[in-house]
Structure formats: structure tokens, C-alpha cells
mmCIF file of C-alpha atoms in Angstrom:
data_model
loop_
_atom_site.group_PDB
_atom_site.id
_atom_site.type_symbol
_atom_site.label_atom_id
_atom_site.label_comp_id
_atom_site.label_asym_id
_atom_site.label_seq_id
_atom_site.Cartn_x
_atom_site.Cartn_y
_atom_site.Cartn_z
ATOM 1 C CA MET R 1 2.663 -9.705 18.624
ATOM 2 C CA VAL R 2 4.670 -9.847 15.426
ATOM 3 C CA GLU R 3 2.773 -10.377 12.199
ATOM 4 C CA LEU R 4 4.240 -13.477 10.600
ATOM 5 C CA GLN R 5 2.058 -13.601 7.497
ATOM 6 C CA PRO R 6 1.002 -10.943 5.008
ATOM 7 C CA ARG R 7 -2.568 -11.213 6.323
ATOM 8 C CA PRO R 8 -2.483 -13.002 9.691
ATOM 9 C CA THR R 9 -5.519 -14.159 11.578
ATOM 10 C CA GLU R 10 -6.434 -11.889 14.437
ATOM 11 C CA SER R 11 -8.174 -12.322 17.762
ATOM 12 C CA LYS R 12 -11.404 -10.546 18.640
ATOM 13 C CA THR R 13 -9.329 -7.932 20.451
ATOM 14 C CA GLY R 14 -7.662 -7.067 17.166
ATOM 15 C CA ARG R 15 -4.158 -8.099 18.223
ATOM 16 C CA VAL R 16 -2.000 -9.809 15.658
ATOM 17 C CA CYS R 17 -1.480 -13.486 16.471
ATOM 18 C CA MET R 18 1.812 -15.304 16.062
ATOM 19 C CA ARG R 19 1.839 -17.976 13.374
ATOM 20 C CA ASP R 20 4.170 -20.853 12.576
ATOM 21 C CA LYS R 21 4.511 -19.895 8.934
ATOM 22 C CA VAL R 22 6.617 -16.833 8.193
ATOM 23 C CA PRO R 23 6.921 -14.795 4.979
ATOM 24 C CA SER R 24 9.349 -16.142 2.390
ATOM 25 C CA PRO R 25 10.264 -13.249 0.075
ATOM 26 C CA LYS R 26 12.129 -14.263 -3.048
ATOM 27 C CA LYS R 27 14.849 -11.674 -2.439
ATOM 28 C CA PHE R 28 15.367 -8.506 -0.473
ATOM 29 C CA GLN R 29 14.112 -5.466 -2.342
ATOM 30 C CA PRO R 30 15.740 -2.044 -1.956
ATOM 31 C CA VAL R 31 14.127 -0.162 0.911
ATOM 32 C CA PRO R 32 12.170 2.818 -0.482
ATOM 33 C CA SER R 33 13.771 6.094 0.600
ATOM 34 C CA ILE R 34 10.577 7.405 2.243
ATOM 35 C CA LEU R 35 10.248 4.303 4.448
ATOM 36 C CA LYS R 36 13.960 4.394 5.283
ATOM 37 C CA ARG R 37 13.774 8.039 6.386
ATOM 38 C CA ILE R 38 10.739 7.441 8.604
ATOM 39 C CA PHE R 39 12.265 4.326 10.168
ATOM 40 C CA GLN R 40 15.564 6.080 10.865
ATOM 41 C CA ALA R 41 13.738 9.021 12.476
ATOM 42 C CA GLN R 42 11.859 6.630 14.766
ATOM 43 C CA GLU R 43 15.069 4.791 15.676
ATOM 44 C CA GLU R 44 16.847 8.065 16.447
ATOM 45 C CA ALA R 45 13.992 9.239 18.675
ATOM 46 C CA ALA R 46 14.015 5.930 20.553
ATOM 47 C CA SER R 47 17.794 6.014 21.089
ATOM 48 C CA THR R 48 17.659 9.519 22.571
ATOM 49 C CA GLY R 49 14.745 8.679 24.859
ATOM 50 C CA ILE R 50 12.387 11.095 23.133
ATOM 51 C CA SER R 51 8.764 10.036 23.505
ATOM 52 C CA LYS R 52 7.242 9.730 20.050
ATOM 53 C CA ASP R 53 3.796 8.667 18.911
ATOM 54 C CA LEU R 54 4.588 5.868 16.473
ATOM 55 C CA CYS R 55 0.955 5.840 15.375
ATOM 56 C CA TYR R 56 1.365 9.294 13.829
ATOM 57 C CA VAL R 57 3.559 9.656 10.750
ATOM 58 C CA LYS R 58 4.982 13.150 11.217
ATOM 59 C CA GLU R 59 6.747 13.120 7.859
ATOM 60 C CA LEU R 60 3.426 12.558 6.050
ATOM 61 C CA GLY R 61 1.114 14.363 8.464
ATOM 62 C CA VAL R 62 -1.312 11.449 8.892
ATOM 63 C CA ARG R 63 -2.275 8.922 11.556
ATOM 64 C CA GLY R 64 -1.142 5.368 10.902
ATOM 65 C CA ASN R 65 0.980 2.489 12.162
ATOM 66 C CA ILE R 66 1.390 0.478 8.928
ATOM 67 C CA LEU R 67 3.106 1.891 5.822
ATOM 68 C CA ARG R 68 3.216 -0.068 2.565
ATOM 69 C CA LEU R 69 4.815 0.985 -0.698
ATOM 70 C CA LEU R 70 2.992 -1.108 -3.294
ATOM 71 C CA PRO R 71 4.685 -1.628 -6.675
ATOM 72 C CA ASP R 72 2.761 -1.211 -9.884
ATOM 73 C CA GLN R 73 1.857 -4.614 -11.344
ATOM 74 C CA GLY R 74 0.308 -3.216 -14.502
ATOM 75 C CA SER R 75 1.631 -3.045 -18.058
ATOM 76 C CA PHE R 76 1.928 -0.720 -21.027
ATOM 77 C CA LEU R 77 -0.873 -0.751 -23.582
ATOM 78 C CA TYR R 78 -0.171 -0.728 -27.281
ATOM 79 C CA SER R 79 -2.956 0.175 -29.643
ATOM 80 C CA GLU R 80 -3.101 1.023 -33.337
ATOM 81 C CA SER R 81 -5.657 3.689 -32.465
ATOM 82 C CA LEU R 82 -3.106 5.790 -30.557
ATOM 83 C CA SER R 83 -2.853 9.306 -31.876
ATOM 84 C CA HIS R 84 0.488 10.658 -33.042
ATOM 85 C CA ALA R 85 0.782 12.908 -29.964
ATOM 86 C CA SER R 86 -0.054 10.161 -27.449
ATOM 87 C CA CYS R 87 3.276 9.142 -25.953
ATOM 88 C CA LEU R 88 2.183 6.194 -23.837
ATOM 89 C CA GLN R 89 -0.766 4.462 -22.265
ATOM 90 C CA LYS R 90 -0.281 2.327 -19.186
ATOM 91 C CA LEU R 91 -2.563 0.270 -17.015
ATOM 92 C CA LEU R 92 -1.626 0.734 -13.337
ATOM 93 C CA SER R 93 -2.533 -2.086 -10.969
ATOM 94 C CA PHE R 94 -1.966 -2.121 -7.196
ATOM 95 C CA ASN R 95 -2.716 -5.140 -5.028
ATOM 96 C CA LEU R 96 -4.615 -3.995 -1.915
ATOM 97 C CA SER R 97 -5.324 -7.481 -0.570
ATOM 98 C CA ALA R 98 -2.730 -7.173 2.223
ATOM 99 C CA ILE R 99 -4.822 -4.478 3.922
ATOM 100 C CA GLY R 100 -6.835 -6.034 6.766
ATOM 101 C CA ASP R 101 -10.524 -5.385 7.368
ATOM 102 C CA GLU R 102 -9.726 -3.711 10.694
ATOM 103 C CA GLU R 103 -7.292 -1.224 9.150
ATOM 104 C CA GLN R 104 -8.460 2.318 8.458
ATOM 105 C CA LEU R 105 -7.037 3.835 5.278
ATOM 106 C CA THR R 106 -5.547 7.260 6.074
ATOM 107 C CA MET R 107 -3.368 7.881 3.010
ATOM 108 C CA ALA R 108 -3.041 6.618 -0.561
ATOM 109 C CA GLN R 109 -0.458 8.544 -2.557
ATOM 110 C CA LEU R 110 0.414 7.667 -6.135
ATOM 111 C CA GLY R 111 3.977 8.396 -7.150
ATOM 112 C CA LEU R 112 4.875 8.820 -10.818
ATOM 113 C CA ASP R 113 8.619 9.010 -11.412
ATOM 114 C CA LEU R 114 9.280 10.492 -14.854
ATOM 115 C CA GLY R 115 13.057 10.402 -14.518
ATOM 116 C CA PRO R 116 15.625 12.719 -12.919
ATOM 117 C CA ASN R 117 14.593 16.341 -12.696
ATOM 118 C CA THR R 118 17.082 18.533 -14.559
ATOM 119 C CA TYR R 119 17.374 22.032 -15.934
ATOM 120 C CA TYR R 120 19.409 20.792 -18.882
ATOM 121 C CA ASN R 121 18.126 19.107 -22.048
ATOM 122 C CA LEU R 122 14.575 20.076 -21.238
ATOM 123 C CA GLY R 123 12.052 18.068 -23.202
ATOM 124 C CA PRO R 124 8.530 18.893 -24.319
ATOM 125 C CA GLU R 125 5.557 19.715 -22.127
ATOM 126 C CA LEU R 126 3.536 16.664 -21.205
ATOM 127 C CA GLU R 127 -0.134 16.245 -20.362
ATOM 128 C CA LEU R 128 -0.921 13.482 -17.859
ATOM 129 C CA SER R 129 -4.388 12.044 -17.391
ATOM 130 C CA LEU R 130 -5.538 9.432 -14.857
ATOM 131 C CA SER R 131 -8.789 7.490 -15.065
ATOM 132 C CA LEU R 132 -10.362 4.707 -13.070
ATOM 133 C CA VAL R 133 -10.572 1.212 -14.537
ATOM 134 C CA GLN R 134 -13.966 -0.322 -13.891
ATOM 135 C CA THR R 135 -12.994 -3.986 -14.259
ATOM 136 C CA GLU R 136 -10.343 -6.121 -12.593
ATOM 137 C CA PRO R 137 -6.946 -5.254 -14.127
ATOM 138 C CA HIS R 138 -5.912 -8.902 -14.601
ATOM 139 C CA VAL R 139 -8.950 -9.674 -16.770
ATOM 140 C CA ILE R 140 -8.898 -6.518 -18.865
ATOM 141 C CA ASP R 141 -8.423 -6.855 -22.601
ATOM 142 C CA GLN R 142 -5.258 -4.793 -22.981
ATOM 143 C CA ALA R 143 -6.431 -3.420 -26.314
ATOM 144 C CA THR R 144 -9.769 -2.125 -25.009
ATOM 145 C CA PRO R 145 -9.750 -1.597 -21.217
ATOM 146 C CA LYS R 146 -13.069 -0.417 -19.792
ATOM 147 C CA MET R 147 -12.431 3.072 -18.482
ATOM 148 C CA GLY R 148 -14.250 4.987 -15.799
ATOM 149 C CA LYS R 149 -14.301 8.698 -15.080
ATOM 150 C CA MET R 150 -11.135 10.731 -15.521
ATOM 151 C CA PHE R 151 -10.163 12.317 -12.191
ATOM 152 C CA THR R 152 -6.790 13.950 -12.926
ATOM 153 C CA LEU R 153 -5.524 16.055 -15.829
ATOM 154 C CA GLN R 154 -2.213 17.879 -15.403
ATOM 155 C CA SER R 155 0.373 19.526 -17.620
ATOM 156 C CA VAL R 156 4.040 19.260 -16.615
ATOM 157 C CA PRO R 157 7.431 19.955 -18.209
ATOM 158 C CA TRP R 158 9.682 16.948 -18.816
ATOM 159 C CA PRO R 159 11.981 15.697 -17.297
ATOM 160 C CA GLN R 160 10.043 16.449 -14.108
ATOM 161 C CA GLY R 161 11.135 13.984 -11.418
ATOM 162 C CA VAL R 162 8.515 12.473 -9.120
ATOM 163 C CA LEU R 163 4.886 13.630 -9.207
ATOM 164 C CA HIS R 164 2.513 12.786 -6.352
ATOM 165 C CA PHE R 165 -1.260 12.389 -6.538
ATOM 166 C CA ASN R 166 -3.633 12.020 -3.585
ATOM 167 C CA LEU R 167 -5.782 8.938 -4.261
ATOM 168 C CA LEU R 168 -7.304 8.556 -0.784
ATOM 169 C CA ASP R 169 -10.871 9.254 -1.939
ATOM 170 C CA VAL R 170 -10.381 7.079 -5.025
ATOM 171 C CA ALA R 171 -9.123 4.154 -2.932
ATOM 172 C CA LYS R 172 -11.921 4.550 -0.376
ATOM 173 C CA ARG R 173 -14.520 4.465 -3.147
ATOM 174 C CA ASN R 174 -13.094 1.173 -4.371
ATOM 175 C CA ASN R 175 -16.016 -1.266 -4.181
ATOM 176 C CA ASP R 176 -13.956 -4.125 -2.759
ATOM 177 C CA PRO R 177 -10.895 -3.047 -0.731
ATOM 178 C CA HIS R 178 -9.345 -6.499 -1.283
ATOM 179 C CA LYS R 179 -9.225 -6.323 -5.055
ATOM 180 C CA ASN R 180 -6.643 -4.567 -7.167
ATOM 181 C CA LEU R 181 -6.921 -0.834 -7.654
ATOM 182 C CA GLY R 182 -6.847 -0.299 -11.396
ATOM 183 C CA LEU R 183 -5.964 3.031 -13.021
ATOM 184 C CA PHE R 184 -5.363 4.112 -16.596
ATOM 185 C CA LEU R 185 -2.500 6.531 -17.257
ATOM 186 C CA GLU R 186 -2.046 8.360 -20.540
ATOM 187 C CA ILE R 187 0.762 10.808 -21.305
ATOM 188 C CA VAL R 188 0.437 13.081 -24.326
ATOM 189 C CA VAL R 189 3.155 15.283 -25.810
ATOM 190 C CA LYS R 190 1.882 18.838 -26.226
ATOM 191 C CA GLY R 191 3.000 21.280 -28.890
ATOM 192 C CA GLY R 192 2.710 19.281 -32.095
ATOM 193 C CA ARG R 193 4.675 20.781 -34.982
ATOM 194 C CA ALA R 194 5.743 23.718 -32.805
ATOM 195 C CA LEU R 195 8.384 21.447 -31.267
ATOM 196 C CA GLY R 196 10.450 21.706 -34.431
ATOM 197 C CA GLU R 197 11.615 19.412 -37.181
ATOM 198 C CA ASN R 198 14.523 18.011 -35.137
ATOM 199 C CA PHE R 199 12.198 16.756 -32.396
ATOM 200 C CA GLN R 200 11.862 12.964 -32.450
ATOM 201 C CA LEU R 201 8.573 11.989 -30.811
ATOM 202 C CA GLU R 202 9.254 8.265 -30.999
ATOM 203 C CA GLY R 203 12.609 8.563 -29.247
ATOM 204 C CA THR R 204 11.181 10.816 -26.542
ATOM 205 C CA CYS R 205 8.352 8.400 -25.807
ATOM 206 C CA ALA R 206 10.734 5.446 -25.708
ATOM 207 C CA ARG R 207 12.911 7.236 -23.120
ATOM 208 C CA LEU R 208 9.839 8.137 -21.099
ATOM 209 C CA ARG R 209 8.631 4.528 -21.057
ATOM 210 C CA ARG R 210 12.061 3.385 -19.861
ATOM 211 C CA SER R 211 12.263 5.955 -17.051
ATOM 212 C CA LEU R 212 8.642 5.772 -15.854
ATOM 213 C CA HIS R 213 8.275 4.153 -12.427
ATOM 214 C CA THR R 214 4.980 4.057 -10.520
ATOM 215 C CA SER R 215 4.131 3.051 -6.953
ATOM 216 C CA LEU R 216 1.387 3.563 -4.384
ATOM 217 C CA LEU R 217 2.207 4.599 -0.806
ATOM 218 C CA VAL R 218 -0.556 3.327 1.482
ATOM 219 C CA VAL R 219 -0.830 4.258 5.174
ATOM 220 C CA THR R 220 -3.344 2.518 7.423
ATOM 221 C CA LEU R 221 -4.248 2.728 11.098
ATOM 222 C CA HIS R 222 -5.159 -0.321 13.177
ATOM 223 C CA PRO R 223 -7.091 1.218 16.110
ATOM 224 C CA GLU R 224 -6.638 -1.747 18.441
ATOM 225 C CA GLN R 225 -2.874 -1.647 17.938
ATOM 226 C CA CYS R 226 -2.670 2.085 18.609
ATOM 227 C CA ARG R 227 -4.196 2.302 22.036
ATOM 228 C CA SER R 228 -4.195 5.345 24.277
ATOM 229 C CA PRO R 229 -1.590 5.261 27.059
ATOM 230 C CA SER R 230 -2.808 3.294 30.060
ATOM 231 C CA ARG R 231 -3.389 4.943 33.433
ATOM 232 C CA LYS R 232 -0.292 5.932 35.362
ATOM 233 C CA ARG R 233 0.770 3.387 37.934
ATOM 234 C CA ARG R 234 2.873 3.784 41.017
ATOM 235 C CA ALA R 235 6.604 4.170 40.447
ATOM 236 C CA ALA R 236 8.390 0.877 39.948
ATOM 237 C CA VAL R 237 11.372 -0.293 41.926
ATOM 238 C CA SER R 238 14.354 -0.335 39.575
ATOM 239 C CA THR R 239 16.642 -3.343 39.219
ATOM 240 C CA SER R 240 19.505 -1.570 40.976
ATOM 241 C CA LYS R 241 17.341 -0.888 44.051
ATOM 242 C CA ALA R 242 16.077 -4.435 44.423
ATOM 243 C CA SER R 243 17.257 -5.718 47.776
ATOM 244 C CA CYS R 244 17.409 -9.321 46.592
ATOM 245 C CA LYS R 245 18.096 -10.829 43.189
ATOM 246 C CA SER R 246 15.302 -13.336 43.725
ATOM 247 C CA LEU R 247 12.662 -10.604 43.948
ATOM 248 C CA CYS R 248 10.577 -9.561 40.955
ATOM 249 C CA HIS R 249 12.496 -7.269 38.624
ATOM 250 C CA ARG R 250 13.384 -6.748 34.976
ATOM 251 C CA HIS R 251 16.058 -8.902 33.337
ATOM 252 C CA GLN R 252 17.830 -8.144 30.071
ATOM 253 C CA LEU R 253 16.968 -10.246 27.026
ATOM 254 C CA PHE R 254 18.181 -9.435 23.518
ATOM 255 C CA ILE R 255 16.206 -11.032 20.704
ATOM 256 C CA ASN R 256 18.372 -11.650 17.645
ATOM 257 C CA PHE R 257 16.221 -12.188 14.555
ATOM 258 C CA ARG R 258 18.979 -14.267 12.930
ATOM 259 C CA ASP R 259 18.755 -16.778 15.792
ATOM 260 C CA LEU R 260 15.046 -17.183 14.993
ATOM 261 C CA GLY R 261 15.608 -17.381 11.238
ATOM 262 C CA TRP R 262 13.580 -14.200 10.805
ATOM 263 C CA HIS R 263 16.454 -12.301 9.147
ATOM 264 C CA LYS R 264 15.204 -13.775 5.866
ATOM 265 C CA TRP R 265 12.220 -11.415 5.886
ATOM 266 C CA ILE R 266 12.956 -8.714 8.496
ATOM 267 C CA ILE R 267 15.115 -5.946 7.046
ATOM 268 C CA ALA R 268 15.579 -3.835 10.171
ATOM 269 C CA PRO R 269 16.254 -3.851 13.025
ATOM 270 C CA LYS R 270 18.542 -6.893 13.291
ATOM 271 C CA GLY R 271 17.198 -7.468 16.806
ATOM 272 C CA PHE R 272 16.067 -5.588 19.905
ATOM 273 C CA MET R 273 16.391 -5.585 23.703
ATOM 274 C CA ALA R 274 13.040 -7.091 24.674
ATOM 275 C CA ASN R 275 13.797 -7.888 28.362
ATOM 276 C CA TYR R 276 11.605 -10.049 30.601
ATOM 277 C CA CYS R 277 10.216 -10.112 34.158
ATOM 278 C CA HIS R 278 11.156 -12.737 36.724
ATOM 279 C CA GLY R 279 11.300 -13.076 40.493
ATOM 280 C CA GLU R 280 9.250 -13.625 43.613
ATOM 281 C CA CYS R 281 6.345 -11.461 44.740
ATOM 282 C CA PRO R 282 6.114 -11.645 48.548
ATOM 283 C CA PHE R 283 3.498 -9.619 50.401
ATOM 284 C CA SER R 284 5.897 -6.780 51.235
ATOM 285 C CA LEU R 285 6.824 -6.363 47.563
ATOM 286 C CA THR R 286 3.229 -5.929 46.412
ATOM 287 C CA ILE R 287 3.105 -2.768 48.494
ATOM 288 C CA SER R 288 6.324 -1.176 47.285
ATOM 289 C CA LEU R 289 6.579 -2.487 43.726
ATOM 290 C CA ASN R 290 4.580 -1.428 40.709
ATOM 291 C CA SER R 291 1.640 -3.727 41.435
ATOM 292 C CA SER R 292 -2.076 -3.719 40.839
ATOM 293 C CA ASN R 293 -4.648 -3.444 43.595
ATOM 294 C CA TYR R 294 -5.732 -6.983 42.756
ATOM 295 C CA ALA R 295 -2.178 -8.265 43.329
ATOM 296 C CA PHE R 296 -2.195 -6.594 46.746
ATOM 297 C CA MET R 297 -5.477 -8.297 47.672
ATOM 298 C CA GLN R 298 -4.209 -11.635 46.354
ATOM 299 C CA ALA R 299 -1.100 -11.302 48.515
ATOM 300 C CA LEU R 300 -3.314 -10.652 51.548
ATOM 301 C CA MET R 301 -5.357 -13.775 50.824
ATOM 302 C CA HIS R 302 -2.178 -15.832 50.363
ATOM 303 C CA ALA R 303 -1.081 -14.773 53.863
ATOM 304 C CA VAL R 304 -4.415 -16.034 55.228
ATOM 305 C CA ASP R 305 -4.745 -19.110 53.027
ATOM 306 C CA PRO R 306 -1.500 -20.534 51.540
ATOM 307 C CA GLU R 307 -3.526 -22.432 48.924
ATOM 308 C CA VAL R 308 -4.171 -19.101 47.213
ATOM 309 C CA PRO R 309 -1.151 -18.634 44.905
ATOM 310 C CA GLN R 310 1.142 -15.660 45.266
ATOM 311 C CA ALA R 311 1.029 -12.834 42.771
ATOM 312 C CA VAL R 312 3.380 -13.361 39.817
ATOM 313 C CA CYS R 313 6.044 -11.126 38.311
ATOM 314 C CA ILE R 314 4.684 -9.585 35.117
ATOM 315 C CA PRO R 315 5.403 -6.616 32.810
ATOM 316 C CA THR R 316 3.612 -3.465 33.933
ATOM 317 C CA LYS R 317 5.008 -1.053 31.364
ATOM 318 C CA LEU R 318 5.890 -1.882 27.777
ATOM 319 C CA SER R 319 7.070 0.218 24.866
ATOM 320 C CA PRO R 320 6.772 -0.242 21.087
ATOM 321 C CA ILE R 321 9.226 -0.809 18.265
ATOM 322 C CA SER R 322 9.090 -0.284 14.502
ATOM 323 C CA MET R 323 10.098 -2.909 11.935
ATOM 324 C CA LEU R 324 10.916 -2.910 8.236
ATOM 325 C CA TYR R 325 10.115 -6.229 6.576
ATOM 326 C CA GLN R 326 8.930 -7.890 3.361
ATOM 327 C CA ASP R 327 5.853 -10.004 2.806
ATOM 328 C CA ASN R 328 5.355 -12.900 0.391
ATOM 329 C CA ASP R 329 4.585 -10.447 -2.419
ATOM 330 C CA ASP R 330 7.978 -8.752 -1.882
ATOM 331 C CA ASN R 331 6.279 -5.587 -0.635
ATOM 332 C CA VAL R 332 8.431 -3.559 1.769
ATOM 333 C CA ILE R 333 6.395 -2.645 4.862
ATOM 334 C CA LEU R 334 7.128 -0.344 7.789
ATOM 335 C CA ARG R 335 5.016 -1.268 10.789
ATOM 336 C CA HIS R 336 4.676 -0.095 14.372
ATOM 337 C CA TYR R 337 4.233 -2.818 17.013
ATOM 338 C CA GLU R 338 2.916 -2.098 20.487
ATOM 339 C CA ASP R 339 4.058 -3.819 23.703
ATOM 340 C CA MET R 340 7.358 -5.267 22.465
ATOM 341 C CA ILE R 341 9.906 -4.029 25.057
ATOM 342 C CA VAL R 342 9.523 -4.574 28.820
ATOM 343 C CA ASP R 343 10.354 -1.326 30.632
ATOM 344 C CA GLU R 344 9.039 -2.087 34.123
ATOM 345 C CA CYS R 345 7.941 -5.122 36.110
ATOM 346 C CA GLY R 346 5.486 -5.570 38.931
ATOM 347 C CA CYS R 347 3.391 -8.137 40.735
ATOM 348 C CA GLY R 348 0.009 -9.033 39.339
#
């Protein structure tokens, strides 16, 4: 069911359990464009009746049913030992504690936004380097952080726009997946005196620090929540063909998140047509309706012994939905939820 906490408790089957306490984000954050595009594509496919695997992110080319865009919680480092050409040093810190033990990491993409990409007022060439931080970011002495091995060195013109770096292997090698992922970013201005006398290094670095925005897009797959389609059952009797309104069939039920008070943390959708199953399951209906073999045998036994209860009207086919919401850390999350909409009913 719906995850009501950033890290809910789960049953042994791996299904998310409903909790009384719901997230209480401080305020709604802007929805990242990548999550908005993926959500809108899933909504459009659902509205047109196109069958889509919501546990495969086509736009990113990876398997996954949970997408998180984690903000950088690090800070700039200021040191007297910085060389003249070193434009900035920044400690990047990403909180991975929301990722559950059952989730399989399929993508970790670092995004470095250096400001709008433009062909006008081109700045100097920059050299970017990324290194691992070996100690917890929140306990690091900002003057002397303990650095690990450098894993990225790249030269780019500036302004450049958004640069992306694949950190999947780096994140998987993280000793404890529940601790922060710490990285050290340094940007150096290349060219030295060749840039000319009118070039102001200090002003360029100040603009770069103001425009720099970093985030980590994390995609995970929860295997138990992305099950293979169940075996095909017999065709169900639609509501319009039901000979009696008292017989088992699907009824419409729209769940409005505002009525539940969930609009305070769910961004989209505002609600959904969940439906429900209700009605009687007489012996004749267990033959014609979308029912299990066990329901048929139970109906036979009820005819012989009335103390054996009749089969009950239950969902036999359900479909998923996708939701955009925020957790208590104000992270915007796009998540796929199985078995949320009742499509067909039967006796079981």
C-alpha cells in the first residue's frame, strides 16, 4: 500500500505497510523537471490505455520503481592554501538513508549545473575533479577534509549548463548504504595569464559559486513491488452485463487525497479512481464470473453444507499508479505503486 513514512516498516513479503504517521514536509518544493516529465509520460500512457511497465524508466533506460532527486547538503570550503587558479572547492553530501535495505540501486547520476549554457560571453575553460570523501561529511573538518581517490577529471568550457556523472559504482561501493555519500568537488580555471589582463578571476569564481547547483538522481528497484504479471484468469463479467445489482461486480470509488489530509505531502495526482468490489457470490456466479478454482469448490461445499460460508466478492485484477510526493526531508520522490486500482472483480 502507500508508503506513509520516508522509511516505513515492511512485512516479510516486502509490501509497504500503511502507517498512522504521514510525512510532514515544511513546504512544497518545485518538482524537478526530470521527475515531472516521467510522471506526465506515465499519466498520458494510463489515460490512453497503453500498457506500460512502470518498473522500467524508459527515459533513463534503467529498471526501477522509485526515483529520488536528492539535494546536495554539503558546503563550500575556504582554505588559505587554495592556489590562485583554483576557483572553488565544495564538499558534496547526499543523504542515502531513505533507501530501504530491500531496494536495489540501479542508477546514481550526479548533476552539476554550472549555469545557463550560452554561446555568448563565453568564459574560461574549467577543469572539474571529483574525489571520494573517506569520512562522514558532517564530521569533516572543513579546512582539511580527508580525501579518497579521485575518480573524475574533466575539462569543460564555461558557461556549460548541466553536466552528468554516472556514480552507480561509487554509490554501490559505499561501505554503509545508509550513511551520507560524501564527494569533494574542485573547479580550476585553466589558462592562467593567457586569459588576458582584463580577466577577473575573483569575479568569475564568485559567479560560478552563485550559479552552481548539485543534486543526485537515485533510481532503485524494489523486487517485491515489481512482480511479474499473474497468470491469466477467465474473462470477467463486466458491470453492464451483471443481471442483478446485488451480484458481485466492480463499483466506482474516487479517492480524494485532500479528504484524507494527504494533499499536504502528495504533489500529484490529486486523487485517483480506486474502485471496489461488492456483491453476492452465489454458486452460479462462481462458474461464470472471474473466480478461482477454490471459490468454485467452496461454493459446491456451501450447497452441501450451509455452514460453509459463500465465496466473497474480491478484486481479481488490479493496476498500478504513480505518485509524486515529498518526505520529511523535503525530498521529491516519484514512486510506482502496484495493486492500487481495481479493474475486475470475482468470487474468491
